[in-house]
Amino acid sequence: MGLQGALQLLYPPQCISCSAPVQSDFGLCADCWRETPFVSGLVCDQCGVPLPGSDPTERALCDDCMTIARPWDRGRAALLYQGNARNLVLALKHGDRMDLARPASAWMARAAAPILTPGMMVVPVPLHWMRLFRRRYNQAALLSRAIAALARLEHCPDAILRKRSTGNQDGKTRDARFANLVGAFTVPKSREARVRDRDILLVDDVMTSGATFAAATEALFSAGARSVSVLALARVAKDG
């Protein structure tokens, strides 16, 4: 028996959500899988929300993306922010469950496959330094690093700087969310050369209104990025 087999006997694989026994590491048990809303089928090509239809190759837009100007090109999400997906995101974000970045990044890389292009650079949405100091890690950077490795793309974790603390967006209206983030991001001078004329995949944990992605995208375009596409672990979707 090899070392890996011995370790599995001593520490059998457990569900990443409920700790029930599973067959492989970093997996979900059958019950938790059913409670985790993965995005599949036809999705909005700009924000990744599911749409009626089953053809994942069709390019369509949701009502929001037909009425709200999105500065980025294309977008995807791996999960809907509800049920067990919400539990997993919050555990990664606030519960020190950095181990969740491994399976989550695999789900995200799979969801992003239609919008990836050769030579793309993967960039995380940054935290403000004060929040990073309190939390000790940026969950978006954990995800973006793993996604870049899986897709064999360049990763630049500090391509964007959050210039000021924008506080918590919870409870704000859509307009207030966008207003709160105007001018919040910039590309440091030291990173402008890496961003210029590049196709960028911008990564974050959750997309709600799209305000954070929009503000970060504008900063990348101001620094000369050729295109920006966005990828979220989970997408907040309207009921119905």
PDB file of C-alpha atoms in Angstrom:
ATOM      1  CA  MET A   1       0.000   0.000   0.000  1.00  0.00           C
ATOM      2  CA  GLY A   2       1.360   3.429  -0.991  1.00  0.00           C
ATOM      3  CA  LEU A   3       1.483   6.507   1.176  1.00  0.00           C
ATOM      4  CA  GLN A   4      -1.650   7.906  -0.435  1.00  0.00           C
ATOM      5  CA  GLY A   5      -3.608   4.731   0.318  1.00  0.00           C
ATOM      6  CA  ALA A   6      -2.401   4.702   3.914  1.00  0.00           C
ATOM      7  CA  LEU A   7      -3.413   8.318   4.374  1.00  0.00           C
ATOM      8  CA  GLN A   8      -6.877   7.594   3.004  1.00  0.00           C
ATOM      9  CA  LEU A   9      -7.274   4.779   5.513  1.00  0.00           C
ATOM     10  CA  LEU A  10      -6.262   7.080   8.352  1.00  0.00           C
ATOM     11  CA  TYR A  11      -8.138  10.109   7.008  1.00  0.00           C
ATOM     12  CA  PRO A  12     -10.947   8.923   4.714  1.00  0.00           C
ATOM     13  CA  PRO A  13     -12.301  11.519   2.270  1.00  0.00           C
ATOM     14  CA  GLN A  14     -15.128  13.659   3.613  1.00  0.00           C
ATOM     15  CA  CYS A  15     -17.740  15.844   1.967  1.00  0.00           C
ATOM     16  CA  ILE A  16     -16.430  19.419   1.819  1.00  0.00           C
ATOM     17  CA  SER A  17     -19.814  20.641   3.031  1.00  0.00           C
ATOM     18  CA  CYS A  18     -21.138  18.259   5.681  1.00  0.00           C
ATOM     19  CA  SER A  19     -18.131  15.936   6.353  1.00  0.00           C
ATOM     20  CA  ALA A  20     -20.058  12.801   5.353  1.00  0.00           C
ATOM     21  CA  PRO A  21     -17.901  10.029   3.811  1.00  0.00           C
ATOM     22  CA  VAL A  22     -17.261  10.408   0.060  1.00  0.00           C
ATOM     23  CA  GLN A  23     -15.211   8.479  -2.471  1.00  0.00           C
ATOM     24  CA  SER A  24     -12.632  11.159  -3.300  1.00  0.00           C
ATOM     25  CA  ASP A  25     -11.065  14.183  -1.676  1.00  0.00           C
ATOM     26  CA  PHE A  26     -12.597  17.633  -2.197  1.00  0.00           C
ATOM     27  CA  GLY A  27     -15.963  16.241  -3.268  1.00  0.00           C
ATOM     28  CA  LEU A  28     -19.601  16.668  -2.278  1.00  0.00           C
ATOM     29  CA  CYS A  29     -21.774  13.858  -0.974  1.00  0.00           C
ATOM     30  CA  ALA A  30     -24.922  13.033  -2.940  1.00  0.00           C
ATOM     31  CA  ASP A  31     -27.190  14.991  -0.584  1.00  0.00           C
ATOM     32  CA  CYS A  32     -25.042  18.137  -0.646  1.00  0.00           C
ATOM     33  CA  TRP A  33     -24.620  17.873  -4.420  1.00  0.00           C
ATOM     34  CA  ARG A  34     -28.400  17.940  -4.844  1.00  0.00           C
ATOM     35  CA  GLU A  35     -28.572  21.019  -2.591  1.00  0.00           C
ATOM     36  CA  THR A  36     -25.856  22.860  -4.547  1.00  0.00           C
ATOM     37  CA  PRO A  37     -27.303  24.746  -7.554  1.00  0.00           C
ATOM     38  CA  PHE A  38     -24.704  24.428 -10.315  1.00  0.00           C
ATOM     39  CA  VAL A  39     -25.257  26.630 -13.349  1.00  0.00           C
ATOM     40  CA  SER A  40     -25.767  24.637 -16.564  1.00  0.00           C
ATOM     41  CA  GLY A  41     -27.518  24.832 -19.901  1.00  0.00           C
ATOM     42  CA  LEU A  42     -28.189  28.185 -21.560  1.00  0.00           C
ATOM     43  CA  VAL A  43     -26.798  31.164 -19.639  1.00  0.00           C
ATOM     44  CA  CYS A  44     -26.546  34.907 -20.140  1.00  0.00           C
ATOM     45  CA  ASP A  45     -23.329  35.499 -22.051  1.00  0.00           C
ATOM     46  CA  GLN A  46     -22.489  38.605 -20.017  1.00  0.00           C
ATOM     47  CA  CYS A  47     -23.329  37.698 -16.420  1.00  0.00           C
ATOM     48  CA  GLY A  48     -23.724  33.913 -16.395  1.00  0.00           C
ATOM     49  CA  VAL A  49     -27.248  33.757 -14.954  1.00  0.00           C
ATOM     50  CA  PRO A  50     -29.258  30.726 -16.183  1.00  0.00           C
ATOM     51  CA  LEU A  51     -31.800  31.327 -18.944  1.00  0.00           C
ATOM     52  CA  PRO A  52     -34.648  29.184 -20.305  1.00  0.00           C
ATOM     53  CA  GLY A  53     -33.115  26.769 -22.769  1.00  0.00           C
ATOM     54  CA  SER A  54     -30.624  23.934 -22.838  1.00  0.00           C
ATOM     55  CA  ASP A  55     -28.086  24.866 -25.529  1.00  0.00           C
ATOM     56  CA  PRO A  56     -24.951  26.115 -23.741  1.00  0.00           C
ATOM     57  CA  THR A  57     -23.405  27.253 -27.038  1.00  0.00           C
ATOM     58  CA  GLU A  58     -26.150  29.791 -27.823  1.00  0.00           C
ATOM     59  CA  ARG A  59     -25.199  33.398 -27.058  1.00  0.00           C
ATOM     60  CA  ALA A  60     -28.071  35.152 -25.308  1.00  0.00           C
ATOM     61  CA  LEU A  61     -28.523  37.980 -22.804  1.00  0.00           C
ATOM     62  CA  CYS A  62     -30.719  38.243 -19.724  1.00  0.00           C
ATOM     63  CA  ASP A  63     -33.107  41.186 -19.225  1.00  0.00           C
ATOM     64  CA  ASP A  64     -30.666  42.977 -16.900  1.00  0.00           C
ATOM     65  CA  CYS A  65     -27.784  42.771 -19.351  1.00  0.00           C
ATOM     66  CA  MET A  66     -29.987  44.089 -22.142  1.00  0.00           C
ATOM     67  CA  THR A  67     -30.837  47.169 -20.072  1.00  0.00           C
ATOM     68  CA  ILE A  68     -27.675  47.786 -18.017  1.00  0.00           C
ATOM     69  CA  ALA A  69     -24.482  48.768 -19.822  1.00  0.00           C
ATOM     70  CA  ARG A  70     -21.856  46.167 -18.903  1.00  0.00           C
ATOM     71  CA  PRO A  71     -18.300  47.363 -19.586  1.00  0.00           C
ATOM     72  CA  TRP A  72     -16.926  43.833 -19.814  1.00  0.00           C
ATOM     73  CA  ASP A  73     -17.305  41.460 -22.771  1.00  0.00           C
ATOM     74  CA  ARG A  74     -18.479  38.064 -21.503  1.00  0.00           C
ATOM     75  CA  GLY A  75     -19.169  36.471 -18.127  1.00  0.00           C
ATOM     76  CA  ARG A  76     -19.829  33.177 -16.407  1.00  0.00           C
ATOM     77  CA  ALA A  77     -20.608  31.790 -12.940  1.00  0.00           C
ATOM     78  CA  ALA A  78     -20.301  28.273 -11.576  1.00  0.00           C
ATOM     79  CA  LEU A  79     -23.135  28.371  -9.017  1.00  0.00           C
ATOM     80  CA  LEU A  80     -26.286  30.227  -8.081  1.00  0.00           C
ATOM     81  CA  TYR A  81     -25.908  32.007  -4.750  1.00  0.00           C
ATOM     82  CA  GLN A  82     -28.541  30.040  -2.870  1.00  0.00           C
ATOM     83  CA  GLY A  83     -28.933  26.781  -0.962  1.00  0.00           C
ATOM     84  CA  ASN A  84     -25.703  24.956  -0.234  1.00  0.00           C
ATOM     85  CA  ALA A  85     -23.794  27.146  -2.702  1.00  0.00           C
ATOM     86  CA  ARG A  86     -24.344  30.109  -0.392  1.00  0.00           C
ATOM     87  CA  ASN A  87     -23.045  28.062   2.545  1.00  0.00           C
ATOM     88  CA  LEU A  88     -19.891  27.147   0.638  1.00  0.00           C
ATOM     89  CA  VAL A  89     -19.222  30.718  -0.481  1.00  0.00           C
ATOM     90  CA  LEU A  90     -19.635  32.079   3.037  1.00  0.00           C
ATOM     91  CA  ALA A  91     -17.386  29.352   4.444  1.00  0.00           C
ATOM     92  CA  LEU A  92     -14.667  30.294   1.946  1.00  0.00           C
ATOM     93  CA  LYS A  93     -15.176  34.014   2.473  1.00  0.00           C
ATOM     94  CA  HIS A  94     -15.598  34.257   6.227  1.00  0.00           C
ATOM     95  CA  GLY A  95     -14.987  30.802   7.697  1.00  0.00           C
ATOM     96  CA  ASP A  96     -11.277  30.322   6.955  1.00  0.00           C
ATOM     97  CA  ARG A  97     -12.168  27.404   4.659  1.00  0.00           C
ATOM     98  CA  MET A  98      -9.357  28.074   2.211  1.00  0.00           C
ATOM     99  CA  ASP A  99      -9.449  24.399   1.236  1.00  0.00           C
ATOM    100  CA  LEU A 100     -12.702  25.120  -0.611  1.00  0.00           C
ATOM    101  CA  ALA A 101     -10.781  27.120  -3.215  1.00  0.00           C
ATOM    102  CA  ARG A 102      -9.561  23.876  -4.789  1.00  0.00           C
ATOM    103  CA  PRO A 103     -12.937  22.364  -5.753  1.00  0.00           C
ATOM    104  CA  ALA A 104     -14.508  25.785  -6.327  1.00  0.00           C
ATOM    105  CA  SER A 105     -11.803  26.778  -8.809  1.00  0.00           C
ATOM    106  CA  ALA A 106     -12.354  23.546 -10.736  1.00  0.00           C
ATOM    107  CA  TRP A 107     -16.071  24.310 -11.017  1.00  0.00           C
ATOM    108  CA  MET A 108     -15.260  27.855 -12.132  1.00  0.00           C
ATOM    109  CA  ALA A 109     -12.687  26.774 -14.708  1.00  0.00           C
ATOM    110  CA  ARG A 110     -15.263  24.410 -16.209  1.00  0.00           C
ATOM    111  CA  ALA A 111     -17.892  27.188 -16.339  1.00  0.00           C
ATOM    112  CA  ALA A 112     -15.389  29.606 -17.892  1.00  0.00           C
ATOM    113  CA  ALA A 113     -14.253  27.278 -20.677  1.00  0.00           C
ATOM    114  CA  PRO A 114     -16.404  28.970 -23.396  1.00  0.00           C
ATOM    115  CA  ILE A 115     -14.967  32.427 -22.678  1.00  0.00           C
ATOM    116  CA  LEU A 116     -11.280  31.592 -22.208  1.00  0.00           C
ATOM    117  CA  THR A 117      -8.851  32.662 -24.923  1.00  0.00           C
ATOM    118  CA  PRO A 118      -5.176  31.808 -25.476  1.00  0.00           C
ATOM    119  CA  GLY A 119      -2.852  34.252 -23.749  1.00  0.00           C
ATOM    120  CA  MET A 120      -5.507  35.496 -21.337  1.00  0.00           C
ATOM    121  CA  MET A 121      -4.290  36.818 -17.989  1.00  0.00           C
ATOM    122  CA  VAL A 122      -6.237  35.938 -14.837  1.00  0.00           C
ATOM    123  CA  VAL A 123      -6.728  38.767 -12.326  1.00  0.00           C
ATOM    124  CA  PRO A 124      -8.621  38.742  -9.005  1.00  0.00           C
ATOM    125  CA  VAL A 125     -10.815  41.531  -7.667  1.00  0.00           C
ATOM    126  CA  PRO A 126      -8.733  42.932  -4.781  1.00  0.00           C
ATOM    127  CA  LEU A 127      -9.683  43.610  -1.190  1.00  0.00           C
ATOM    128  CA  HIS A 128      -8.828  46.907   0.460  1.00  0.00           C
ATOM    129  CA  TRP A 129      -5.661  46.518   2.529  1.00  0.00           C
ATOM    130  CA  MET A 130      -7.531  46.998   5.814  1.00  0.00           C
ATOM    131  CA  ARG A 131      -9.979  44.212   5.039  1.00  0.00           C
ATOM    132  CA  LEU A 132      -7.155  41.999   3.805  1.00  0.00           C
ATOM    133  CA  PHE A 133      -5.319  42.583   7.090  1.00  0.00           C
ATOM    134  CA  ARG A 134      -8.374  41.492   9.084  1.00  0.00           C
ATOM    135  CA  ARG A 135      -9.245  38.503   6.910  1.00  0.00           C
ATOM    136  CA  ARG A 136      -5.614  37.488   6.169  1.00  0.00           C
ATOM    137  CA  TYR A 137      -6.411  36.275   2.652  1.00  0.00           C
ATOM    138  CA  ASN A 138      -8.310  37.364  -0.445  1.00  0.00           C
ATOM    139  CA  GLN A 139     -10.672  34.569  -1.476  1.00  0.00           C
ATOM    140  CA  ALA A 140     -10.818  35.921  -5.041  1.00  0.00           C
ATOM    141  CA  ALA A 141      -7.029  35.640  -5.305  1.00  0.00           C
ATOM    142  CA  LEU A 142      -7.094  32.051  -4.029  1.00  0.00           C
ATOM    143  CA  LEU A 143      -9.633  31.202  -6.715  1.00  0.00           C
ATOM    144  CA  SER A 144      -7.892  33.105  -9.529  1.00  0.00           C
ATOM    145  CA  ARG A 145      -4.527  31.494  -8.810  1.00  0.00           C
ATOM    146  CA  ALA A 146      -6.012  28.002  -8.972  1.00  0.00           C
ATOM    147  CA  ILE A 147      -8.045  28.802 -12.099  1.00  0.00           C
ATOM    148  CA  ALA A 148      -4.952  30.140 -13.856  1.00  0.00           C
ATOM    149  CA  ALA A 149      -3.061  26.959 -12.990  1.00  0.00           C
ATOM    150  CA  LEU A 150      -5.883  24.726 -14.245  1.00  0.00           C
ATOM    151  CA  ALA A 151      -6.272  26.681 -17.485  1.00  0.00           C
ATOM    152  CA  ARG A 152      -2.511  27.171 -17.908  1.00  0.00           C
ATOM    153  CA  LEU A 153      -2.866  30.930 -18.076  1.00  0.00           C
ATOM    154  CA  GLU A 154      -0.786  33.737 -16.618  1.00  0.00           C
ATOM    155  CA  HIS A 155      -1.839  34.974 -13.192  1.00  0.00           C
ATOM    156  CA  CYS A 156      -1.338  38.530 -11.914  1.00  0.00           C
ATOM    157  CA  PRO A 157      -2.720  38.763  -8.353  1.00  0.00           C
ATOM    158  CA  ASP A 158      -1.852  42.461  -7.904  1.00  0.00           C
ATOM    159  CA  ALA A 159      -2.895  43.865 -11.280  1.00  0.00           C
ATOM    160  CA  ILE A 160      -5.619  45.952  -9.596  1.00  0.00           C
ATOM    161  CA  LEU A 161      -5.477  48.019  -6.413  1.00  0.00           C
ATOM    162  CA  ARG A 162      -8.539  48.944  -4.360  1.00  0.00           C
ATOM    163  CA  LYS A 163      -7.796  52.592  -3.582  1.00  0.00           C
ATOM    164  CA  ARG A 164     -10.345  53.059  -0.821  1.00  0.00           C
ATOM    165  CA  SER A 165     -12.538  51.005   1.432  1.00  0.00           C
ATOM    166  CA  THR A 166     -16.004  50.678  -0.061  1.00  0.00           C
ATOM    167  CA  GLY A 167     -17.597  49.020   2.968  1.00  0.00           C
ATOM    168  CA  ASN A 168     -20.286  46.389   2.800  1.00  0.00           C
ATOM    169  CA  GLN A 169     -22.599  46.502  -0.208  1.00  0.00           C
ATOM    170  CA  ASP A 170     -25.327  44.447   1.486  1.00  0.00           C
ATOM    171  CA  GLY A 171     -28.637  46.283   1.704  1.00  0.00           C
ATOM    172  CA  LYS A 172     -27.722  48.934  -0.870  1.00  0.00           C
ATOM    173  CA  THR A 173     -29.837  49.535  -3.952  1.00  0.00           C
ATOM    174  CA  ARG A 174     -28.358  48.766  -7.351  1.00  0.00           C
ATOM    175  CA  ASP A 175     -27.719  52.454  -8.050  1.00  0.00           C
ATOM    176  CA  ALA A 176     -26.105  52.911  -4.637  1.00  0.00           C
ATOM    177  CA  ARG A 177     -23.840  49.918  -5.240  1.00  0.00           C
ATOM    178  CA  PHE A 178     -22.586  51.370  -8.519  1.00  0.00           C
ATOM    179  CA  ALA A 179     -22.160  54.862  -7.052  1.00  0.00           C
ATOM    180  CA  ASN A 180     -20.226  53.501  -4.094  1.00  0.00           C
ATOM    181  CA  LEU A 181     -17.645  51.856  -6.357  1.00  0.00           C
ATOM    182  CA  VAL A 182     -16.995  54.670  -8.829  1.00  0.00           C
ATOM    183  CA  GLY A 183     -13.236  55.226  -8.943  1.00  0.00           C
ATOM    184  CA  ALA A 184     -12.548  52.592  -6.285  1.00  0.00           C
ATOM    185  CA  PHE A 185     -10.005  50.645  -8.356  1.00  0.00           C
ATOM    186  CA  THR A 186      -6.833  51.446 -10.247  1.00  0.00           C
ATOM    187  CA  VAL A 187      -4.047  49.572 -11.991  1.00  0.00           C
ATOM    188  CA  PRO A 188      -0.710  50.442 -10.329  1.00  0.00           C
ATOM    189  CA  LYS A 189       1.934  51.981 -12.589  1.00  0.00           C
ATOM    190  CA  SER A 190       4.102  48.935 -11.963  1.00  0.00           C
ATOM    191  CA  ARG A 191       1.457  46.676 -13.535  1.00  0.00           C
ATOM    192  CA  GLU A 192       0.320  48.771 -16.486  1.00  0.00           C
ATOM    193  CA  ALA A 193       2.754  47.102 -18.886  1.00  0.00           C
ATOM    194  CA  ARG A 194       1.391  43.655 -17.996  1.00  0.00           C
ATOM    195  CA  VAL A 195      -2.218  44.765 -18.453  1.00  0.00           C
ATOM    196  CA  ARG A 196      -1.783  46.762 -21.673  1.00  0.00           C
ATOM    197  CA  ASP A 197      -3.136  45.025 -24.798  1.00  0.00           C
ATOM    198  CA  ARG A 198      -4.058  41.902 -22.817  1.00  0.00           C
ATOM    199  CA  ASP A 199      -7.259  39.866 -22.661  1.00  0.00           C
ATOM    200  CA  ILE A 200      -8.160  39.707 -18.968  1.00  0.00           C
ATOM    201  CA  LEU A 201     -10.248  37.192 -17.007  1.00  0.00           C
ATOM    202  CA  LEU A 202     -11.441  39.043 -13.896  1.00  0.00           C
ATOM    203  CA  VAL A 203     -12.340  36.744 -10.976  1.00  0.00           C
ATOM    204  CA  ASP A 204     -14.464  37.269  -7.855  1.00  0.00           C
ATOM    205  CA  ASP A 205     -16.415  35.086  -5.458  1.00  0.00           C
ATOM    206  CA  VAL A 206     -19.922  36.546  -5.909  1.00  0.00           C
ATOM    207  CA  MET A 207     -21.637  38.698  -8.518  1.00  0.00           C
ATOM    208  CA  THR A 208     -24.756  40.546  -7.369  1.00  0.00           C
ATOM    209  CA  SER A 209     -25.481  43.752  -9.293  1.00  0.00           C
ATOM    210  CA  GLY A 210     -22.214  43.650 -11.224  1.00  0.00           C
ATOM    211  CA  ALA A 211     -21.037  46.956  -9.702  1.00  0.00           C
ATOM    212  CA  THR A 212     -17.721  45.564  -8.428  1.00  0.00           C
ATOM    213  CA  PHE A 213     -16.928  43.854 -11.722  1.00  0.00           C
ATOM    214  CA  ALA A 214     -17.872  47.022 -13.617  1.00  0.00           C
ATOM    215  CA  ALA A 215     -15.615  49.301 -11.559  1.00  0.00           C
ATOM    216  CA  ALA A 216     -12.667  46.886 -11.750  1.00  0.00           C
ATOM    217  CA  THR A 217     -13.205  46.434 -15.495  1.00  0.00           C
ATOM    218  CA  GLU A 218     -13.126  50.206 -16.048  1.00  0.00           C
ATOM    219  CA  ALA A 219      -9.790  50.365 -14.231  1.00  0.00           C
ATOM    220  CA  LEU A 220      -8.364  47.644 -16.476  1.00  0.00           C
ATOM    221  CA  PHE A 221      -9.559  49.390 -19.632  1.00  0.00           C
ATOM    222  CA  SER A 222      -8.108  52.682 -18.384  1.00  0.00           C
ATOM    223  CA  ALA A 223      -4.762  50.875 -18.176  1.00  0.00           C
ATOM    224  CA  GLY A 224      -5.053  49.666 -21.774  1.00  0.00           C
ATOM    225  CA  ALA A 225      -6.508  46.164 -21.461  1.00  0.00           C
ATOM    226  CA  ARG A 226      -7.708  44.814 -24.823  1.00  0.00           C
ATOM    227  CA  SER A 227     -10.710  42.930 -23.412  1.00  0.00           C
ATOM    228  CA  VAL A 228     -12.136  41.912 -20.036  1.00  0.00           C
ATOM    229  CA  SER A 229     -14.332  38.919 -19.261  1.00  0.00           C
ATOM    230  CA  VAL A 230     -15.616  38.128 -15.765  1.00  0.00           C
ATOM    231  CA  LEU A 231     -15.978  34.941 -13.756  1.00  0.00           C
ATOM    232  CA  ALA A 232     -17.731  34.484 -10.404  1.00  0.00           C
ATOM    233  CA  LEU A 233     -17.976  31.471  -8.175  1.00  0.00           C
ATOM    234  CA  ALA A 234     -21.653  32.308  -7.540  1.00  0.00           C
ATOM    235  CA  ARG A 235     -24.225  34.550  -9.187  1.00  0.00           C
ATOM    236  CA  VAL A 236     -27.048  36.152  -7.236  1.00  0.00           C
ATOM    237  CA  ALA A 237     -30.157  35.723  -9.376  1.00  0.00           C
ATOM    238  CA  LYS A 238     -33.631  37.182  -9.090  1.00  0.00           C
ATOM    239  CA  ASP A 239     -36.345  34.837  -7.874  1.00  0.00           C
ATOM    240  CA  GLY A 240     -38.220  33.446 -10.838  1.00  0.00           C
TER     241      GLY A 240
END
